[in-house]
Amino acid sequence: KAGVTQTPRYLIKTRGQQVTLSCSPISGHRSVSWYQQTPGQGLQFLFEYFSETQRNKGNFPGRFSGRQFSNSRSEMNVSTLELGDSALYLCASSLYKGPTEAFFGQGTRLTVV
Amino acid sequence: GESVGLHLPTLSVQEGDNSIINCAYSNSASDYFIWYKQESGKGPQFIIDIRSNMDKRQGQRVTVLLNKTVKHLSLQIAATQPGDSAVYFCAETFGNEKLTFGTGTRLTIIP
């Protein structure tokens, strides 16, 4: 069975631009969570989607948003990119609500220049 | 806010020996814990989990121990192999909400 797939793997954007990242969960998984990983802050929770509804949100500014489609695929969007948004963005999927047995994708490495 | 921390940022172990990675958590209400392994350039890989109603759980070459009295979690890896070299994270959650991750321990296996 295929794992969590994130696209693209690498991305370079200019400050002020916006970006959309995609995550396809494991087949049958209905929960998708997003995390940001940086050397300074470690892994930090962004938000979780379950059945197309955001059920939890971390402490990130409103520039960070997401959505989930009926097939459970999820996208996250970051608008007005800042240099500090450079990070590895990770998506995790779970069968049910919450992080029980959450499996991660390879991540999207975003570099803002 | 609550946080999950690790005692040691780095750990070097001889190949074939057992390794123990420790984690302290501060939220006594946390009810579910996961250990992840992250290799360079990859996402975190699920290793093993444990619920707060258990104190020990075993997997293939790995054992997780939970001591709720002192809010301590450990991951034991038996007969370490070169492929075990990675950063290991513990993560906790309460009430099936978000995962809170520790800072990670880098495990290096010495041939």
PDB file of C-alpha atoms in Angstrom:
ATOM      1  CA  LYS A   1       0.000   0.000   0.000  1.00  0.00           C
ATOM      2  CA  ALA A   2       1.385   3.419  -0.932  1.00  0.00           C
ATOM      3  CA  GLY A   3       2.483   5.733   1.862  1.00  0.00           C
ATOM      4  CA  VAL A   4       1.818   9.406   2.337  1.00  0.00           C
ATOM      5  CA  THR A   5       2.804  11.335  -0.776  1.00  0.00           C
ATOM      6  CA  GLN A   6       3.793  14.966  -0.697  1.00  0.00           C
ATOM      7  CA  THR A   7       4.407  17.149  -3.728  1.00  0.00           C
ATOM      8  CA  PRO A   8       6.532  18.863  -4.678  1.00  0.00           C
ATOM      9  CA  ARG A   9       9.588  17.597  -2.793  1.00  0.00           C
ATOM     10  CA  TYR A  10      11.519  20.824  -3.183  1.00  0.00           C
ATOM     11  CA  LEU A  11      10.411  24.379  -3.800  1.00  0.00           C
ATOM     12  CA  ILE A  12      12.154  27.733  -3.997  1.00  0.00           C
ATOM     13  CA  LYS A  13      10.032  30.840  -3.702  1.00  0.00           C
ATOM     14  CA  THR A  14      10.664  34.542  -3.404  1.00  0.00           C
ATOM     15  CA  ARG A  15       9.654  36.547  -0.371  1.00  0.00           C
ATOM     16  CA  GLY A  16       6.143  37.892  -0.793  1.00  0.00           C
ATOM     17  CA  GLN A  17       4.958  35.104  -3.063  1.00  0.00           C
ATOM     18  CA  GLN A  18       2.467  32.439  -2.092  1.00  0.00           C
ATOM     19  CA  VAL A  19       2.833  28.674  -2.249  1.00  0.00           C
ATOM     20  CA  THR A  20       0.585  25.616  -2.243  1.00  0.00           C
ATOM     21  CA  LEU A  21       1.757  22.227  -1.032  1.00  0.00           C
ATOM     22  CA  SER A  22      -0.079  18.979  -1.619  1.00  0.00           C
ATOM     23  CA  CYS A  23      -0.493  15.832   0.452  1.00  0.00           C
ATOM     24  CA  SER A  24      -2.099  12.544  -0.529  1.00  0.00           C
ATOM     25  CA  PRO A  25      -2.750  10.385   2.537  1.00  0.00           C
ATOM     26  CA  ILE A  26      -2.526   6.636   2.797  1.00  0.00           C
ATOM     27  CA  SER A  27      -5.505   5.058   1.099  1.00  0.00           C
ATOM     28  CA  GLY A  28      -8.428   4.920   3.509  1.00  0.00           C
ATOM     29  CA  HIS A  29      -6.963   7.456   5.918  1.00  0.00           C
ATOM     30  CA  ARG A  30      -9.295  10.327   6.610  1.00  0.00           C
ATOM     31  CA  SER A  31      -7.216  12.558   8.852  1.00  0.00           C
ATOM     32  CA  VAL A  32      -4.411  14.720   7.532  1.00  0.00           C
ATOM     33  CA  SER A  33      -2.192  16.853   9.745  1.00  0.00           C
ATOM     34  CA  TRP A  34       0.480  19.326   8.738  1.00  0.00           C
ATOM     35  CA  TYR A  35       3.681  20.106  10.625  1.00  0.00           C
ATOM     36  CA  GLN A  36       6.512  22.541  10.096  1.00  0.00           C
ATOM     37  CA  GLN A  37      10.049  21.406  10.896  1.00  0.00           C
ATOM     38  CA  THR A  38      12.902  23.862  11.355  1.00  0.00           C
ATOM     39  CA  PRO A  39      16.271  23.478  13.070  1.00  0.00           C
ATOM     40  CA  GLY A  40      15.376  26.164  15.584  1.00  0.00           C
ATOM     41  CA  GLN A  41      11.780  25.268  16.464  1.00  0.00           C
ATOM     42  CA  GLY A  42      11.718  21.558  15.726  1.00  0.00           C
ATOM     43  CA  LEU A  43       8.456  19.966  14.681  1.00  0.00           C
ATOM     44  CA  GLN A  44       5.450  22.190  15.192  1.00  0.00           C
ATOM     45  CA  PHE A  45       1.821  21.442  14.508  1.00  0.00           C
ATOM     46  CA  LEU A  46       0.059  23.558  11.901  1.00  0.00           C
ATOM     47  CA  PHE A  47      -3.412  22.057  11.538  1.00  0.00           C
ATOM     48  CA  GLU A  48      -5.427  18.880  11.163  1.00  0.00           C
ATOM     49  CA  TYR A  49      -8.210  18.110   8.738  1.00  0.00           C
ATOM     50  CA  PHE A  50     -10.726  15.319   9.059  1.00  0.00           C
ATOM     51  CA  SER A  51     -13.583  14.733   6.647  1.00  0.00           C
ATOM     52  CA  GLU A  52     -12.907  18.073   4.951  1.00  0.00           C
ATOM     53  CA  THR A  53     -13.162  19.996   8.234  1.00  0.00           C
ATOM     54  CA  GLN A  54     -10.378  21.634  10.176  1.00  0.00           C
ATOM     55  CA  ARG A  55     -10.589  20.121  13.633  1.00  0.00           C
ATOM     56  CA  ASN A  56      -7.456  21.571  15.195  1.00  0.00           C
ATOM     57  CA  LYS A  57      -5.080  24.449  14.555  1.00  0.00           C
ATOM     58  CA  GLY A  58      -1.632  25.342  15.862  1.00  0.00           C
ATOM     59  CA  ASN A  59      -0.168  28.728  16.710  1.00  0.00           C
ATOM     60  CA  PHE A  60       0.666  29.969  13.271  1.00  0.00           C
ATOM     61  CA  PRO A  61      -0.398  33.242  11.613  1.00  0.00           C
ATOM     62  CA  GLY A  62      -3.356  33.417   9.275  1.00  0.00           C
ATOM     63  CA  ARG A  63      -0.996  33.351   6.289  1.00  0.00           C
ATOM     64  CA  PHE A  64      -0.960  29.593   6.793  1.00  0.00           C
ATOM     65  CA  SER A  65      -4.131  27.894   5.646  1.00  0.00           C
ATOM     66  CA  GLY A  66      -5.222  24.534   4.429  1.00  0.00           C
ATOM     67  CA  ARG A  67      -8.062  22.492   3.113  1.00  0.00           C
ATOM     68  CA  GLN A  68      -9.060  18.910   2.553  1.00  0.00           C
ATOM     69  CA  PHE A  69     -10.929  17.468  -0.372  1.00  0.00           C
ATOM     70  CA  SER A  70     -13.573  14.761  -0.452  1.00  0.00           C
ATOM     71  CA  ASN A  71     -10.931  12.166  -1.399  1.00  0.00           C
ATOM     72  CA  SER A  72      -8.988  13.145   1.768  1.00  0.00           C
ATOM     73  CA  ARG A  73      -6.173  14.779  -0.171  1.00  0.00           C
ATOM     74  CA  SER A  74      -5.064  17.975   1.475  1.00  0.00           C
ATOM     75  CA  GLU A  75      -3.359  21.175   0.483  1.00  0.00           C
ATOM     76  CA  MET A  76      -1.749  23.840   2.560  1.00  0.00           C
ATOM     77  CA  ASN A  77      -1.165  27.365   1.413  1.00  0.00           C
ATOM     78  CA  VAL A  78       1.213  29.980   2.687  1.00  0.00           C
ATOM     79  CA  SER A  79       0.652  33.512   1.482  1.00  0.00           C
ATOM     80  CA  THR A  80       3.027  36.476   1.568  1.00  0.00           C
ATOM     81  CA  LEU A  81       6.033  34.272   2.181  1.00  0.00           C
ATOM     82  CA  GLU A  82       8.678  35.385   4.646  1.00  0.00           C
ATOM     83  CA  LEU A  83      12.278  34.197   4.913  1.00  0.00           C
ATOM     84  CA  GLY A  84      11.382  32.514   8.191  1.00  0.00           C
ATOM     85  CA  ASP A  85       8.896  30.273   6.416  1.00  0.00           C
ATOM     86  CA  SER A  86      11.801  28.283   5.002  1.00  0.00           C
ATOM     87  CA  ALA A  87      11.310  24.822   6.453  1.00  0.00           C
ATOM     88  CA  LEU A  88      10.458  21.209   5.836  1.00  0.00           C
ATOM     89  CA  TYR A  89       6.672  20.904   5.701  1.00  0.00           C
ATOM     90  CA  LEU A  90       5.457  17.489   6.712  1.00  0.00           C
ATOM     91  CA  CYS A  91       2.101  15.895   6.273  1.00  0.00           C
ATOM     92  CA  ALA A  92       0.869  12.973   8.360  1.00  0.00           C
ATOM     93  CA  SER A  93      -2.183  10.818   7.827  1.00  0.00           C
ATOM     94  CA  SER A  94      -4.226   8.734  10.239  1.00  0.00           C
ATOM     95  CA  LEU A  95      -7.125   6.409   9.795  1.00  0.00           C
ATOM     96  CA  TYR A  96      -9.302   8.229  12.303  1.00  0.00           C
ATOM     97  CA  LYS A  97      -9.428  11.653  13.931  1.00  0.00           C
ATOM     98  CA  GLY A  98      -6.287  12.720  15.705  1.00  0.00           C
ATOM     99  CA  PRO A  99      -2.699  11.483  15.577  1.00  0.00           C
ATOM    100  CA  THR A 100      -3.212   7.820  16.503  1.00  0.00           C
ATOM    101  CA  GLU A 101      -0.740   5.847  14.398  1.00  0.00           C
ATOM    102  CA  ALA A 102       0.076   8.919  12.336  1.00  0.00           C
ATOM    103  CA  PHE A 103       2.311   8.183   9.349  1.00  0.00           C
ATOM    104  CA  PHE A 104       4.368  10.921   7.761  1.00  0.00           C
ATOM    105  CA  GLY A 105       5.289  11.706   4.193  1.00  0.00           C
ATOM    106  CA  GLN A 106       8.759  12.679   2.993  1.00  0.00           C
ATOM    107  CA  GLY A 107       7.974  16.350   3.287  1.00  0.00           C
ATOM    108  CA  THR A 108       8.287  19.377   1.047  1.00  0.00           C
ATOM    109  CA  ARG A 109      11.447  21.421   1.500  1.00  0.00           C
ATOM    110  CA  LEU A 110      10.475  25.074   1.032  1.00  0.00           C
ATOM    111  CA  THR A 111      13.191  27.663   0.654  1.00  0.00           C
ATOM    112  CA  VAL A 112      12.216  31.330   0.637  1.00  0.00           C
ATOM    113  CA  VAL A 113      14.793  33.690  -0.855  1.00  0.00           C
TER     114      VAL A 113
ATOM    115  CA  GLY B   1       2.740  25.629  27.346  1.00  0.00           C
ATOM    116  CA  GLU B   2       3.413  21.949  27.690  1.00  0.00           C
ATOM    117  CA  SER B   3       6.520  20.537  26.082  1.00  0.00           C
ATOM    118  CA  VAL B   4       8.248  17.258  25.561  1.00  0.00           C
ATOM    119  CA  GLY B   5      11.980  17.214  26.038  1.00  0.00           C
ATOM    120  CA  LEU B   6      14.880  14.842  25.739  1.00  0.00           C
ATOM    121  CA  HIS B   7      17.719  14.363  28.199  1.00  0.00           C
ATOM    122  CA  LEU B   8      20.484  13.910  25.626  1.00  0.00           C
ATOM    123  CA  PRO B   9      20.800  15.477  22.192  1.00  0.00           C
ATOM    124  CA  THR B  10      23.323  12.872  20.939  1.00  0.00           C
ATOM    125  CA  LEU B  11      23.996   9.216  21.675  1.00  0.00           C
ATOM    126  CA  SER B  12      26.721   6.977  20.254  1.00  0.00           C
ATOM    127  CA  VAL B  13      26.379   3.221  20.550  1.00  0.00           C
ATOM    128  CA  GLN B  14      28.582   0.354  19.397  1.00  0.00           C
ATOM    129  CA  GLU B  15      27.041  -1.788  16.690  1.00  0.00           C
ATOM    130  CA  GLY B  16      25.398  -4.813  18.226  1.00  0.00           C
ATOM    131  CA  ASP B  17      24.872  -3.168  21.604  1.00  0.00           C
ATOM    132  CA  ASN B  18      21.514  -2.100  22.965  1.00  0.00           C
ATOM    133  CA  SER B  19      20.614   1.588  23.008  1.00  0.00           C
ATOM    134  CA  ILE B  20      18.244   3.499  25.232  1.00  0.00           C
ATOM    135  CA  ILE B  21      16.822   6.865  24.212  1.00  0.00           C
ATOM    136  CA  ASN B  22      15.054   8.837  26.908  1.00  0.00           C
ATOM    137  CA  CYS B  23      12.302  11.413  26.857  1.00  0.00           C
ATOM    138  CA  ALA B  24      10.727  13.527  29.587  1.00  0.00           C
ATOM    139  CA  TYR B  25       7.245  14.891  29.163  1.00  0.00           C
ATOM    140  CA  SER B  26       5.598  17.581  31.212  1.00  0.00           C
ATOM    141  CA  ASN B  27       1.883  17.069  30.618  1.00  0.00           C
ATOM    142  CA  SER B  28       0.750  14.494  33.138  1.00  0.00           C
ATOM    143  CA  ALA B  29      -2.547  14.246  31.270  1.00  0.00           C
ATOM    144  CA  SER B  30      -0.920  13.008  28.066  1.00  0.00           C
ATOM    145  CA  ASP B  31      -2.501   9.717  27.140  1.00  0.00           C
ATOM    146  CA  TYR B  32      -0.751   8.610  23.968  1.00  0.00           C
ATOM    147  CA  PHE B  33       2.894   8.587  22.949  1.00  0.00           C
ATOM    148  CA  ILE B  34       4.712   7.790  19.728  1.00  0.00           C
ATOM    149  CA  TRP B  35       8.370   7.289  18.883  1.00  0.00           C
ATOM    150  CA  TYR B  36       9.540   8.352  15.437  1.00  0.00           C
ATOM    151  CA  LYS B  37      12.791   7.810  13.587  1.00  0.00           C
ATOM    152  CA  GLN B  38      13.925  10.408  11.084  1.00  0.00           C
ATOM    153  CA  GLU B  39      16.736   9.773   8.663  1.00  0.00           C
ATOM    154  CA  SER B  40      18.418  12.564   6.774  1.00  0.00           C
ATOM    155  CA  GLY B  41      16.221  13.936   4.010  1.00  0.00           C
ATOM    156  CA  LYS B  42      13.206  11.859   5.015  1.00  0.00           C
ATOM    157  CA  GLY B  43      10.042  12.339   6.973  1.00  0.00           C
ATOM    158  CA  PRO B  44       9.587  10.867  10.462  1.00  0.00           C
ATOM    159  CA  GLN B  45       8.998   7.131  10.403  1.00  0.00           C
ATOM    160  CA  PHE B  46       6.565   5.611  12.909  1.00  0.00           C
ATOM    161  CA  ILE B  47       8.395   3.147  15.178  1.00  0.00           C
ATOM    162  CA  ILE B  48       6.119   2.276  18.062  1.00  0.00           C
ATOM    163  CA  ASP B  49       3.386   3.795  20.177  1.00  0.00           C
ATOM    164  CA  ILE B  50       2.024   3.324  23.668  1.00  0.00           C
ATOM    165  CA  ARG B  51      -1.072   4.441  25.510  1.00  0.00           C
ATOM    166  CA  SER B  52      -1.026   5.731  29.053  1.00  0.00           C
ATOM    167  CA  ASN B  53      -2.846   2.656  30.373  1.00  0.00           C
ATOM    168  CA  MET B  54       0.245   0.590  29.562  1.00  0.00           C
ATOM    169  CA  ASP B  55       3.794   0.742  30.919  1.00  0.00           C
ATOM    170  CA  LYS B  56       5.564  -1.362  28.325  1.00  0.00           C
ATOM    171  CA  ARG B  57       5.118  -2.303  24.714  1.00  0.00           C
ATOM    172  CA  GLN B  58       7.368  -4.353  22.485  1.00  0.00           C
ATOM    173  CA  GLY B  59       7.906  -4.368  18.762  1.00  0.00           C
ATOM    174  CA  GLN B  60      10.508  -5.837  16.506  1.00  0.00           C
ATOM    175  CA  ARG B  61      13.843  -5.072  18.266  1.00  0.00           C
ATOM    176  CA  VAL B  62      12.249  -2.088  20.006  1.00  0.00           C
ATOM    177  CA  THR B  63      10.622  -1.648  23.381  1.00  0.00           C
ATOM    178  CA  VAL B  64       8.933   1.451  24.723  1.00  0.00           C
ATOM    179  CA  LEU B  65       8.672   1.975  28.462  1.00  0.00           C
ATOM    180  CA  LEU B  66       6.373   4.501  30.066  1.00  0.00           C
ATOM    181  CA  ASN B  67       6.782   5.651  33.643  1.00  0.00           C
ATOM    182  CA  LYS B  68       3.872   7.921  34.446  1.00  0.00           C
ATOM    183  CA  THR B  69       5.033   8.533  37.998  1.00  0.00           C
ATOM    184  CA  VAL B  70       8.070  10.480  36.794  1.00  0.00           C
ATOM    185  CA  LYS B  71       6.656  11.358  33.368  1.00  0.00           C
ATOM    186  CA  HIS B  72       9.357   9.521  31.526  1.00  0.00           C
ATOM    187  CA  LEU B  73       9.358   7.635  28.253  1.00  0.00           C
ATOM    188  CA  SER B  74      12.169   5.537  26.838  1.00  0.00           C
ATOM    189  CA  LEU B  75      12.880   3.690  23.624  1.00  0.00           C
ATOM    190  CA  GLN B  76      15.111   0.655  23.773  1.00  0.00           C
ATOM    191  CA  ILE B  77      16.628  -0.662  20.570  1.00  0.00           C
ATOM    192  CA  ALA B  78      18.147  -4.120  20.784  1.00  0.00           C
ATOM    193  CA  ALA B  79      21.247  -5.210  18.862  1.00  0.00           C
ATOM    194  CA  THR B  80      21.697  -1.900  17.083  1.00  0.00           C
ATOM    195  CA  GLN B  81      22.577  -1.890  13.420  1.00  0.00           C
ATOM    196  CA  PRO B  82      24.103   0.808  11.196  1.00  0.00           C
ATOM    197  CA  GLY B  83      20.652   1.455   9.768  1.00  0.00           C
ATOM    198  CA  ASP B  84      19.469   2.570  13.204  1.00  0.00           C
ATOM    199  CA  SER B  85      21.546   5.746  12.911  1.00  0.00           C
ATOM    200  CA  ALA B  86      19.015   8.577  12.784  1.00  0.00           C
ATOM    201  CA  VAL B  87      17.326  11.228  14.882  1.00  0.00           C
ATOM    202  CA  TYR B  88      14.692   9.839  17.220  1.00  0.00           C
ATOM    203  CA  PHE B  89      11.737  11.896  18.395  1.00  0.00           C
ATOM    204  CA  CYS B  90       9.199  11.193  21.073  1.00  0.00           C
ATOM    205  CA  ALA B  91       5.798  12.779  20.669  1.00  0.00           C
ATOM    206  CA  GLU B  92       2.875  13.055  23.041  1.00  0.00           C
ATOM    207  CA  THR B  93      -0.761  13.904  22.750  1.00  0.00           C
ATOM    208  CA  PHE B  94      -3.697  14.403  25.052  1.00  0.00           C
ATOM    209  CA  GLY B  95      -7.304  13.785  24.135  1.00  0.00           C
ATOM    210  CA  ASN B  96      -6.494  12.739  20.587  1.00  0.00           C
ATOM    211  CA  GLU B  97      -5.353  16.218  19.692  1.00  0.00           C
ATOM    212  CA  LYS B  98      -2.129  17.428  18.098  1.00  0.00           C
ATOM    213  CA  LEU B  99       1.214  15.738  18.577  1.00  0.00           C
ATOM    214  CA  THR B 100       3.773  17.676  20.600  1.00  0.00           C
ATOM    215  CA  PHE B 101       7.290  16.632  19.686  1.00  0.00           C
ATOM    216  CA  GLY B 102      10.480  16.539  21.679  1.00  0.00           C
ATOM    217  CA  THR B 103      13.663  18.107  20.367  1.00  0.00           C
ATOM    218  CA  GLY B 104      15.102  14.800  19.165  1.00  0.00           C
ATOM    219  CA  THR B 105      18.139  12.631  19.921  1.00  0.00           C
ATOM    220  CA  ARG B 106      20.717  11.847  17.281  1.00  0.00           C
ATOM    221  CA  LEU B 107      21.723   8.202  17.529  1.00  0.00           C
ATOM    222  CA  THR B 108      25.016   7.240  15.911  1.00  0.00           C
ATOM    223  CA  ILE B 109      25.981   3.590  15.569  1.00  0.00           C
ATOM    224  CA  ILE B 110      29.722   2.990  15.722  1.00  0.00           C
ATOM    225  CA  PRO B 111      30.848   0.071  13.511  1.00  0.00           C
TER     226      PRO B 111
END
